PDB file of C-alpha atoms in Angstrom:
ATOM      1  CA  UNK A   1      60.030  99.924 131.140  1.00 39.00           C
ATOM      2  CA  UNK A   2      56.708  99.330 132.760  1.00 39.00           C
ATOM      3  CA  UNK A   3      54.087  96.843 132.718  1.00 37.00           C
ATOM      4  CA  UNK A   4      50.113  98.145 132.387  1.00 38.00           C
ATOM      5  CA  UNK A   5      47.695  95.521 132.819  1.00 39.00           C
ATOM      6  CA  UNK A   6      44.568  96.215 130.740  1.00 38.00           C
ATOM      7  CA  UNK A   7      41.067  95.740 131.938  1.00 44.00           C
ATOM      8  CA  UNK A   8      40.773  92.532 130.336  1.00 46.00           C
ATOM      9  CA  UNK A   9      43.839  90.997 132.278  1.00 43.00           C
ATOM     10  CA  UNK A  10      46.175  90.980 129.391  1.00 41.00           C
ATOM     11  CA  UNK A  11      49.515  92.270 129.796  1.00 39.00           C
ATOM     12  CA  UNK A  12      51.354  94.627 127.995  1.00 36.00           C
ATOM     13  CA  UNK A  13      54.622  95.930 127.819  1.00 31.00           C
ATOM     14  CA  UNK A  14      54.875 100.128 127.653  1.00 32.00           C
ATOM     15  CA  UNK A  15      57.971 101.825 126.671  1.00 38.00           C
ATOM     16  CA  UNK A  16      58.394 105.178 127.071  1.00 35.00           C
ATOM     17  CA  UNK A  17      57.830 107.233 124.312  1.00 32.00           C
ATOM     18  CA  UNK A  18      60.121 109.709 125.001  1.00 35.00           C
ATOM     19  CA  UNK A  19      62.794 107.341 125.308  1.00 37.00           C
ATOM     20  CA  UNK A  20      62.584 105.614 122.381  1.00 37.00           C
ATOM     21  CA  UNK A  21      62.477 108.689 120.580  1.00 35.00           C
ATOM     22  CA  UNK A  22      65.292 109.587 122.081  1.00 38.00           C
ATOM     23  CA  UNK A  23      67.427 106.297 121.392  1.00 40.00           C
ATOM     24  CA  UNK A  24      66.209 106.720 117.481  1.00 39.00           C
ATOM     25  CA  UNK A  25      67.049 110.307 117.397  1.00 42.00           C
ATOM     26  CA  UNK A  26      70.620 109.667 118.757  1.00 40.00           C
ATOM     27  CA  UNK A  27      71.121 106.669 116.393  1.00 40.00           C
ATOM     28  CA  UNK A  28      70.198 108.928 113.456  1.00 38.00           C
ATOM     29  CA  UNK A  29      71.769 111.932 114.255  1.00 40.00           C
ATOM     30  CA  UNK A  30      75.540 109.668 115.484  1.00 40.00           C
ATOM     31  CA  UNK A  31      75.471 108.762 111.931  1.00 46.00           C
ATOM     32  CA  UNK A  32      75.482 111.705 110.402  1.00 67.00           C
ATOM     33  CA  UNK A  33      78.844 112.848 111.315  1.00 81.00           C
ATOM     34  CA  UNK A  34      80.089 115.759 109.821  1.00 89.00           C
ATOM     35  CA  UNK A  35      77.083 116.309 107.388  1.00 89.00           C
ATOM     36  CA  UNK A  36      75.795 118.572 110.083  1.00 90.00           C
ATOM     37  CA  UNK A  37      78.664 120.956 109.671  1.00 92.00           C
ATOM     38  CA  UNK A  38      77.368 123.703 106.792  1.00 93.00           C
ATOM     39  CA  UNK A  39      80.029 125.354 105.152  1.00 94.00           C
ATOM     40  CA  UNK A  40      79.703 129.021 104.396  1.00 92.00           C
ATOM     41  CA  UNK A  41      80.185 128.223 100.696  1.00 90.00           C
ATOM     42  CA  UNK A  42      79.715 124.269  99.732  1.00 91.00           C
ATOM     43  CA  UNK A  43      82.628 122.892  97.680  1.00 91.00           C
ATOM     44  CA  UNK A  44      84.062 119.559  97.604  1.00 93.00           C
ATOM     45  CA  UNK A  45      87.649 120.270  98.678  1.00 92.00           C
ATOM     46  CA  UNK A  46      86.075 121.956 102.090  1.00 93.00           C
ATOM     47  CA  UNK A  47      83.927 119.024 102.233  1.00 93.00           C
ATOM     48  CA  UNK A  48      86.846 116.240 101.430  1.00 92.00           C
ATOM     49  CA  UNK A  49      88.700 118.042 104.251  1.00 92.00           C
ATOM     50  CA  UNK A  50      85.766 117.758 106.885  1.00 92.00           C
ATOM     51  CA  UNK A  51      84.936 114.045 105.980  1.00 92.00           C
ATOM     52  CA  UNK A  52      89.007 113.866 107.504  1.00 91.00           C
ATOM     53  CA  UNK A  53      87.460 114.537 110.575  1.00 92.00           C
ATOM     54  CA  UNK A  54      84.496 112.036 110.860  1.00 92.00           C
ATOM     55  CA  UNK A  55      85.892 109.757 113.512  1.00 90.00           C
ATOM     56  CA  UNK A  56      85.832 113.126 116.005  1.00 91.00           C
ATOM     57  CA  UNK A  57      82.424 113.825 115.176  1.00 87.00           C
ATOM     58  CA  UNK A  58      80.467 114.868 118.038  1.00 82.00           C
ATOM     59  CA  UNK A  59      82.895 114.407 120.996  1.00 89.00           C
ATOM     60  CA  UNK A  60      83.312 117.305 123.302  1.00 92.00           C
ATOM     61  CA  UNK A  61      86.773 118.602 123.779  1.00 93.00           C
ATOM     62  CA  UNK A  62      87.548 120.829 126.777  1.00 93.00           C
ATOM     63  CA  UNK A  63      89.626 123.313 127.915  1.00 93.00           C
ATOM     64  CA  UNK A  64      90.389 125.692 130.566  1.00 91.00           C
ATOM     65  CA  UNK A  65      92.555 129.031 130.590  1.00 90.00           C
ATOM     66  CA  UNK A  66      93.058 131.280 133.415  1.00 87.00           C
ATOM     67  CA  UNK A  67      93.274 135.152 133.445  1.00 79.00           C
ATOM     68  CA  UNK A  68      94.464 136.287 136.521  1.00 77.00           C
ATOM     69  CA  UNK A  69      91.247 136.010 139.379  1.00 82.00           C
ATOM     70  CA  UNK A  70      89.487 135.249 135.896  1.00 84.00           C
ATOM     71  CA  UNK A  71      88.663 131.443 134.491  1.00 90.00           C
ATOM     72  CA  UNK A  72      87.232 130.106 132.029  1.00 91.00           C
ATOM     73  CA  UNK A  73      86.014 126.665 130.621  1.00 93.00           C
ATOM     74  CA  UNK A  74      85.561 126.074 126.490  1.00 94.00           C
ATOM     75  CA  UNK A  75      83.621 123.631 124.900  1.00 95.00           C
ATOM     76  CA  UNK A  76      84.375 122.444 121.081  1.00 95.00           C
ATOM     77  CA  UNK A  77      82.294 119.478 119.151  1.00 94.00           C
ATOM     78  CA  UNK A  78      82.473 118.540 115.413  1.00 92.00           C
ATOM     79  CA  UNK A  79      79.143 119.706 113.693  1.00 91.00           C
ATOM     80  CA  UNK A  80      77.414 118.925 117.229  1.00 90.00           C
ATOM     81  CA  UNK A  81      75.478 121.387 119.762  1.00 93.00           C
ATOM     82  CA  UNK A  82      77.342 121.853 122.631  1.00 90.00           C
ATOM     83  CA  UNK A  83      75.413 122.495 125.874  1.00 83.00           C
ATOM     84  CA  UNK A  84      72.408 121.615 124.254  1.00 86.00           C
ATOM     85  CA  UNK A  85      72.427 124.727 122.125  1.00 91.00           C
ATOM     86  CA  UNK A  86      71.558 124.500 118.475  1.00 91.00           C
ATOM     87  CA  UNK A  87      74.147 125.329 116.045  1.00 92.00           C
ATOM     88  CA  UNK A  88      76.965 125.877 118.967  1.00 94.00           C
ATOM     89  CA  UNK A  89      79.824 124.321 118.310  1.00 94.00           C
ATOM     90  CA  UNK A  90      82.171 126.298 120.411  1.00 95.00           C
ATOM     91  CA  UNK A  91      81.000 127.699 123.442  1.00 95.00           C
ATOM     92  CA  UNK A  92      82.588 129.695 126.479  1.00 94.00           C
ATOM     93  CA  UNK A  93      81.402 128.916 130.389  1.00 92.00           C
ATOM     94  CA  UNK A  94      82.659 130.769 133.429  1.00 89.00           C
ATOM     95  CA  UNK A  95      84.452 127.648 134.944  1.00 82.00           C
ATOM     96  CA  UNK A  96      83.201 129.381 138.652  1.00 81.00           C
ATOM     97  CA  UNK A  97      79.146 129.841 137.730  1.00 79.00           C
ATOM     98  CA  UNK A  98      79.133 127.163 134.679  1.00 75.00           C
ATOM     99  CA  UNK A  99      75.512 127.128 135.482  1.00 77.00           C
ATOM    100  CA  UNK A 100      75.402 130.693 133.615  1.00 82.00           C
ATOM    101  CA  UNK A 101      74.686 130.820 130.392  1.00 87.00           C
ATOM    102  CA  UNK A 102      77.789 130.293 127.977  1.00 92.00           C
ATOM    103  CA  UNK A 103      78.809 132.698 125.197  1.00 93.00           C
ATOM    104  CA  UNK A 104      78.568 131.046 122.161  1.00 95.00           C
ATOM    105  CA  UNK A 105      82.225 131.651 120.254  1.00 95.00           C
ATOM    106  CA  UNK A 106      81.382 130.158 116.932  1.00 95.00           C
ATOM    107  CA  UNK A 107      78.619 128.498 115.056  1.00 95.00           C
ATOM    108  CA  UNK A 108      78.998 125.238 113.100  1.00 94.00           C
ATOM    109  CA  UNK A 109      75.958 126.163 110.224  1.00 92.00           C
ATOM    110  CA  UNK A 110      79.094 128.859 109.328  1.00 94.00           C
ATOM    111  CA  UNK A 111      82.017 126.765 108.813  1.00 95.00           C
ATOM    112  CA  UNK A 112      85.333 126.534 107.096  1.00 94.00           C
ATOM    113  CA  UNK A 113      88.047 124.094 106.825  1.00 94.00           C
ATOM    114  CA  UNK A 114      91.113 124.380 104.710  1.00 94.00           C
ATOM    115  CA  UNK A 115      93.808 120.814 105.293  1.00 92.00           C
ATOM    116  CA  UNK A 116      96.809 119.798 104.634  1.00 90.00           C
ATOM    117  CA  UNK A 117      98.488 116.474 105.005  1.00 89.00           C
ATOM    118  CA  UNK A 118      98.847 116.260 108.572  1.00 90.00           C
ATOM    119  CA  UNK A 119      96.537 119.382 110.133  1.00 93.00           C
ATOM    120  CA  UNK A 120      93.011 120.745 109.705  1.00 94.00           C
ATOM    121  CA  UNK A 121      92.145 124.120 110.146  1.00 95.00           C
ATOM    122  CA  UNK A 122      88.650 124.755 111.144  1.00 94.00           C
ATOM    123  CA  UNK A 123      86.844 128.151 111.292  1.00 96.00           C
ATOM    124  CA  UNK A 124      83.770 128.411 113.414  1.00 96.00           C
ATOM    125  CA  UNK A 125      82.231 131.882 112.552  1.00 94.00           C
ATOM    126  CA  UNK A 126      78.728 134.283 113.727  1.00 94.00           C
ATOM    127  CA  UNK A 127      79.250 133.535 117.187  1.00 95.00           C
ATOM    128  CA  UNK A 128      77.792 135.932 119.537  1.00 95.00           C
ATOM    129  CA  UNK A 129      78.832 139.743 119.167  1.00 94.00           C
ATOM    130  CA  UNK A 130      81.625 141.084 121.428  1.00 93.00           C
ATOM    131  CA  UNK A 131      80.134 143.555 124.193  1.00 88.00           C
ATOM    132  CA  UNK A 132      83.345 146.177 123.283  1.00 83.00           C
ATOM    133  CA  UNK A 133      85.734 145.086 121.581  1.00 85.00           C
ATOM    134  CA  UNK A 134      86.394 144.432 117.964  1.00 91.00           C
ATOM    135  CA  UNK A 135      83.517 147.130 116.966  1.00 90.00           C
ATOM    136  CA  UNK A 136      80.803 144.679 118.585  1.00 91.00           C
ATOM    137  CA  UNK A 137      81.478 142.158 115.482  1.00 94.00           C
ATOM    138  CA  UNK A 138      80.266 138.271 115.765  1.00 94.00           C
ATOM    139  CA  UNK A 139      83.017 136.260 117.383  1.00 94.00           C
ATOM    140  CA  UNK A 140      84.833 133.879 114.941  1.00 95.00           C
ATOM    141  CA  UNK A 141      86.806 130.318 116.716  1.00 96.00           C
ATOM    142  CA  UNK A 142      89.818 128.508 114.811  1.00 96.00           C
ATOM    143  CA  UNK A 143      90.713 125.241 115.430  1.00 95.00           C
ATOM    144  CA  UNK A 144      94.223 123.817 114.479  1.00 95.00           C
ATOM    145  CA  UNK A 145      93.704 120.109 114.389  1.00 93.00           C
ATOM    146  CA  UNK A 146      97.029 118.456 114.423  1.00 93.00           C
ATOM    147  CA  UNK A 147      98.522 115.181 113.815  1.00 92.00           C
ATOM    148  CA  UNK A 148     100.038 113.454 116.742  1.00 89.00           C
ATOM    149  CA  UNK A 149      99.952 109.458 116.990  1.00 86.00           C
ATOM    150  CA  UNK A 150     101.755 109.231 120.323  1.00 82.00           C
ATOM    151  CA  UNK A 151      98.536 110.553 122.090  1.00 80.00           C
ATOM    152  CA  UNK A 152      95.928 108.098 123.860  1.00 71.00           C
ATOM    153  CA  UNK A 153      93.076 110.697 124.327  1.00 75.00           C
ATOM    154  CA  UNK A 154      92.599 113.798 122.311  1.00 79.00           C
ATOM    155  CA  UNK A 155      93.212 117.226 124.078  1.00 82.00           C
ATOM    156  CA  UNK A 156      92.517 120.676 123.327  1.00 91.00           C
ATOM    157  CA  UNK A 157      94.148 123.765 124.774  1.00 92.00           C
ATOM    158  CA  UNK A 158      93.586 127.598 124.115  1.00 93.00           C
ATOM    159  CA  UNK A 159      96.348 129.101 122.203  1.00 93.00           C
ATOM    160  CA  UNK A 160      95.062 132.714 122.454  1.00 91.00           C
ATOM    161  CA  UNK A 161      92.253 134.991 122.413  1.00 90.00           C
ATOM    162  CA  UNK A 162      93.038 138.295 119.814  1.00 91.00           C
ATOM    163  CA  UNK A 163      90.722 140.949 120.473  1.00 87.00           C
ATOM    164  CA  UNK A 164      92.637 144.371 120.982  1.00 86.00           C
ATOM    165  CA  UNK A 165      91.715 144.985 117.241  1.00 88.00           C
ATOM    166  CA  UNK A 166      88.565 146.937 115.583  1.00 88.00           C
ATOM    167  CA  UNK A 167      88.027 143.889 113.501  1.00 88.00           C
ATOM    168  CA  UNK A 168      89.366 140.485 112.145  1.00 90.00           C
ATOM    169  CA  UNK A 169      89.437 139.169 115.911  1.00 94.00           C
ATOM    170  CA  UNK A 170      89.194 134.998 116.986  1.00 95.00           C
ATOM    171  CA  UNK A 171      89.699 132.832 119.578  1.00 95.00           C
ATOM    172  CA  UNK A 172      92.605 130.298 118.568  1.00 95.00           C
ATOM    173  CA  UNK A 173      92.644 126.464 119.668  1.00 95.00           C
ATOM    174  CA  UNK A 174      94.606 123.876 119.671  1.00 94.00           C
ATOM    175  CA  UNK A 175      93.830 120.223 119.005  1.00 94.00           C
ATOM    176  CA  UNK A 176      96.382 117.191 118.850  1.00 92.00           C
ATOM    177  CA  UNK A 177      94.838 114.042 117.513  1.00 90.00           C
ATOM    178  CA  UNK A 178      95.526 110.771 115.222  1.00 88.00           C
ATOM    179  CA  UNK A 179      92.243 111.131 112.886  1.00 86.00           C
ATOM    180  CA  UNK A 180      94.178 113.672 110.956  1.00 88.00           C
ATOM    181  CA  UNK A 181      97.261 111.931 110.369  1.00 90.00           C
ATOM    182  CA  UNK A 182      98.254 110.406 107.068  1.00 87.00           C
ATOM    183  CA  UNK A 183      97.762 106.427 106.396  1.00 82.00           C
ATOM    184  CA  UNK A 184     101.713 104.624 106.895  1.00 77.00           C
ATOM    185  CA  UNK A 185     102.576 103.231 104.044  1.00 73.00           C
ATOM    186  CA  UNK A 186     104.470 100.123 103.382  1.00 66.00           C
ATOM    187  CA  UNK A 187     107.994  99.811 102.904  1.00 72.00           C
ATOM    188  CA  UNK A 188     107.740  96.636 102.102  1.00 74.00           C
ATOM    189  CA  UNK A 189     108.693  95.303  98.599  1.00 79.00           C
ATOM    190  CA  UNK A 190     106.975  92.473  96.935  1.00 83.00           C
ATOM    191  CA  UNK A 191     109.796  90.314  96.885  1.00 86.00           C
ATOM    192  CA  UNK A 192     109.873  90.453 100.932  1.00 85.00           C
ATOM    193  CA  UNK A 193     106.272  90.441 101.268  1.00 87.00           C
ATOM    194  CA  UNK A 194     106.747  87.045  99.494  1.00 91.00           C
ATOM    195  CA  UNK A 195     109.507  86.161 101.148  1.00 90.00           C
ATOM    196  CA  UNK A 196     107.763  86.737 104.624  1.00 91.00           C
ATOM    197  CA  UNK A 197     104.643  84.354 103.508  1.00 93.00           C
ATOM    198  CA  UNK A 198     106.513  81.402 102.591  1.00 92.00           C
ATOM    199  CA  UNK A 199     108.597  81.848 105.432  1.00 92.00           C
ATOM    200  CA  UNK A 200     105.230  81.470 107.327  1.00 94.00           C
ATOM    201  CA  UNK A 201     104.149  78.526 105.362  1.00 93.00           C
ATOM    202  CA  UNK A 202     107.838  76.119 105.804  1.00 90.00           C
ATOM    203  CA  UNK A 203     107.161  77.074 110.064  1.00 91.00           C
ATOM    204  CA  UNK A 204     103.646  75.850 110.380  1.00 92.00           C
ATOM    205  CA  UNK A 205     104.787  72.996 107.912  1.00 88.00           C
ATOM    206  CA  UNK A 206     107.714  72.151 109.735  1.00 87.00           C
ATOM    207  CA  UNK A 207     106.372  72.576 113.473  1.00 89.00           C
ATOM    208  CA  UNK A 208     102.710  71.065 112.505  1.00 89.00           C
ATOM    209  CA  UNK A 209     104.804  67.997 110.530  1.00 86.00           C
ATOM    210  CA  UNK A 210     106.924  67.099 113.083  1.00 85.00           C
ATOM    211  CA  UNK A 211     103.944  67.740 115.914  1.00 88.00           C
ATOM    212  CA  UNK A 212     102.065  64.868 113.869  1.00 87.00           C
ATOM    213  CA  UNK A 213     104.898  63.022 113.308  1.00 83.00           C
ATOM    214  CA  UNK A 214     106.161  62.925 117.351  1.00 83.00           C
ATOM    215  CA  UNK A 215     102.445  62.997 118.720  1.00 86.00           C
ATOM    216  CA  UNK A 216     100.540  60.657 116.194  1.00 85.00           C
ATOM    217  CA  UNK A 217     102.736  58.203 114.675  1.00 83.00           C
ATOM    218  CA  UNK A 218     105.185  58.190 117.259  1.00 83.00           C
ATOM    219  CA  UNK A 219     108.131  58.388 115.284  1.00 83.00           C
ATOM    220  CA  UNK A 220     111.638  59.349 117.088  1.00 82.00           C
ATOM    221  CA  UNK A 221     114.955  60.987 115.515  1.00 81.00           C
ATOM    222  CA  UNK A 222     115.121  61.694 112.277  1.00 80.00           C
ATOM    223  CA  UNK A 223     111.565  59.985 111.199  1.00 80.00           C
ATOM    224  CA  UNK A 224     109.875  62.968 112.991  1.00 82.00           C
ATOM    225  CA  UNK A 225     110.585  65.663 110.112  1.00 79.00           C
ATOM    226  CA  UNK A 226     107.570  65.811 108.234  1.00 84.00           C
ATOM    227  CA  UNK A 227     107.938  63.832 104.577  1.00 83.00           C
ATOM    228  CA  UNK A 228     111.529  62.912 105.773  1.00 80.00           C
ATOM    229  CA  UNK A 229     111.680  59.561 102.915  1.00 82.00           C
ATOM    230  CA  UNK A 230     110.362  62.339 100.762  1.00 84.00           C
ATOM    231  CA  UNK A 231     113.104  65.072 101.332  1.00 82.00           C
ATOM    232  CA  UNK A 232     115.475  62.251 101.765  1.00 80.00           C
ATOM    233  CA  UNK A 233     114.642  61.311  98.201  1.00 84.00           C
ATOM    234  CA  UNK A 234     114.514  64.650  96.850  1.00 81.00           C
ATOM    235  CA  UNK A 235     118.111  65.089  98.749  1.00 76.00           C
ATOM    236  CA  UNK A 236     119.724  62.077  96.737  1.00 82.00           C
ATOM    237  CA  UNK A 237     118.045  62.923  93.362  1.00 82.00           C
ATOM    238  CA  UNK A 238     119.729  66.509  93.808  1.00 82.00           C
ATOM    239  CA  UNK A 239     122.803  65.311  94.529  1.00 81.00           C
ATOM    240  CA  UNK A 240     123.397  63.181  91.707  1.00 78.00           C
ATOM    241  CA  UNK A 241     122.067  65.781  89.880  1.00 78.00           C
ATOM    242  CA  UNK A 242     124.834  67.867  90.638  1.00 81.00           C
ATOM    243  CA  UNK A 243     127.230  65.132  89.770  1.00 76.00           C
ATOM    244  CA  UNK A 244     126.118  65.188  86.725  1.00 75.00           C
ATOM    245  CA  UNK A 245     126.107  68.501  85.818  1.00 76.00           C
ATOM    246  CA  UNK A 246     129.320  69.464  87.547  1.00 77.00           C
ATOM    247  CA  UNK A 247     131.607  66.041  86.481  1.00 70.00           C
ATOM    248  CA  UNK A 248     130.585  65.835  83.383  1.00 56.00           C
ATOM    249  CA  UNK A 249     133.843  64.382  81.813  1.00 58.00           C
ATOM    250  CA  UNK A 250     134.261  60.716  81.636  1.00 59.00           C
ATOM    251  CA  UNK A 251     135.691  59.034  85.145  1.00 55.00           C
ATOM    252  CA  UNK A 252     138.320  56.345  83.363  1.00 57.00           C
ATOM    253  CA  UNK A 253     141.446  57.507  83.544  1.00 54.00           C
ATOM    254  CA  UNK A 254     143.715  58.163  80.826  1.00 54.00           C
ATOM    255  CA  UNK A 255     146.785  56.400  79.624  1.00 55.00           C
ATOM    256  CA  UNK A 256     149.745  57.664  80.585  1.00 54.00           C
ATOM    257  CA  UNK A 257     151.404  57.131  77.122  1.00 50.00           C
ATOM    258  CA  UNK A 258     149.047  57.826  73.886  1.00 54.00           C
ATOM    259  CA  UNK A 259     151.147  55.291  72.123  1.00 56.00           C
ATOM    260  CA  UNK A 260     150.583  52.480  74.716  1.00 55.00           C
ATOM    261  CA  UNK A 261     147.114  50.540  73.860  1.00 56.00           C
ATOM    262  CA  UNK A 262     144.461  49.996  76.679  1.00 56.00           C
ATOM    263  CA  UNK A 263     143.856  46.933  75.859  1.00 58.00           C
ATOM    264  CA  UNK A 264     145.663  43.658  76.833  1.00 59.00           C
ATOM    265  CA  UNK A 265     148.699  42.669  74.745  1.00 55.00           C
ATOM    266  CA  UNK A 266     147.597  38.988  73.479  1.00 59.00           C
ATOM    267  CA  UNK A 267     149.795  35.829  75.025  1.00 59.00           C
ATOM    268  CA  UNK A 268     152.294  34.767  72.270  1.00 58.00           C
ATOM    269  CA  UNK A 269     152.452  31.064  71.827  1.00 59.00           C
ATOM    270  CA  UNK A 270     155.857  29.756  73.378  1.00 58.00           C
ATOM    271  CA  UNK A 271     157.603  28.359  70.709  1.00 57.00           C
ATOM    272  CA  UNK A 272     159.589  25.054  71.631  1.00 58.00           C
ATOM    273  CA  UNK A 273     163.064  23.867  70.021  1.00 56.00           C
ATOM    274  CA  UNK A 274     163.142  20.588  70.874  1.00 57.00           C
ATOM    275  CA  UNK A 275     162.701  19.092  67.740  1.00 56.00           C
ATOM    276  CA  UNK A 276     166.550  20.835  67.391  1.00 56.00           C
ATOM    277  CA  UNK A 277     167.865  19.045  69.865  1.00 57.00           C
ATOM    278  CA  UNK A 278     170.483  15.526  68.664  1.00 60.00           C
ATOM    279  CA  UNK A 279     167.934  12.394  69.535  1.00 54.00           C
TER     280      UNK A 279
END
């Protein structure tokens, strides 16, 4: 930033043009991901399979391979120019003069993917043409992108290069990485997922109740479980419930002779003989 004062003595703030454009053009091109990559022929399995890779869009992966007195550094991005070239995606440096120009391997505006449920295959083709091998054709890169969760950072590694052939030849990577690995389901039933939640619920109940109970009303023993005249209610009113239901018969016990009468045998008047007694 820098401040120009006009003639008039106002100030004004200048930013740089070129930075700004910059910052926009960066903004706009971030989010367009793996639109950038052009397949060689558009169809919406190729392009379900790149959208897969979105959250690696353009990073730069690296890696180096050594050939005897020979070494060399590779470059891959995701629909992104690498080394500032356009339409590189994978590009070869000598790792000793890396301020040579690079070879460019393979082009993302010629791409394929094919996917399955835990890898991506990417094809990078009409890089530049070999010098004399593989009957001068356009070099082609392949990326396996595999799934591996245990990883912090992805990393790339050169499997192999094939060119003793007269055609058909490719440079082979290797990429481990989470983005491509399949969403964990839940083993989870409903039942315990329920379960689980009101479990929750009775612990913040039972520690915020009591909490209240010990902290703001000052209650001690007993008295500090949340509701407890509630429960203690609820406690008696099941109880005699299940008296109820479970004793059901009647409580007076029976006679132990069916013939013998429950109730009290009635006082007989005494009868007196002394009218037979001699005056």
């Amino acid at each position: 930033m820098k401040v120009v004062y006009s003639h008039d003595g106002g100030p004004f703030l200048v930013w740089t043009l070129v930075v700004q454009l910059v910052l926009c053009g960066s903004g706009v091109y971030a989010t367009d991901g793996t639109k950038n990559c052009k397949l060689l022929t558009e169809s919406a399995s190729e392009r379900e399979v790149l959208n897969r890779l979105e959250p690696l869009a353009h990073k730069n992966f690296t890696a180096v391979t050594n050939n005897g007195t020979e070494s060399y550094t590779y470059v891959f991005q995701l629909c992104g120019d690498v080394g500032g070239i356009q339409g590189a995606g994978v590009v070869q440096f000598e790792t000793k003069k890396m301020e040579n120009k690079p070879t460019v391997i393979g082009m993302y505006n010629a791409t394929q993917a094919i996917g399955g449920s835990d890898w991506v295959m990417l094809f990078y083709r009409n890089g530049e043409s070999y010098d004399g091998h593989c009957s001068k054709e356009m070099r082609k890169a392949m990326i396996m992108i595999s799934c591996n969760r245990g990883i912090s950072s992805d990393q790339m590694k050169v499997v192999l290069e094939v060119r003793q052939r007269t055609q058909d030849c490719f440079y082979l990577f290797e990429l481990d990485s989470s983005a491509v690995c399949p969403s964990l389901e839940s083993h989870l039933s409903t039942g315990s997922i329920i379960l689980i939640i009101g479990f929750c619920l009775l612990s913040v109940y039972l520690l915020g109740g009591f909490l209240y109970q010990r902290l703001i009303v000052g209650a001690k023993g007993m008295e500090q479980f949340p509701n407890y005249a509630f429960w203690l209610e609820v406690g008696n009113m099941t109880a005699d419930g299940c008296d109820f239901v479970c004793r059901s018969q009647n409580r007076e016990e029976a006679p132990a002779y069916r013939g013998v009468a429950t109730e009290p045998l009635e006082e007989e008047p005494e009868e007196r003989d002394d009218y037979l007694l001699p005056m």
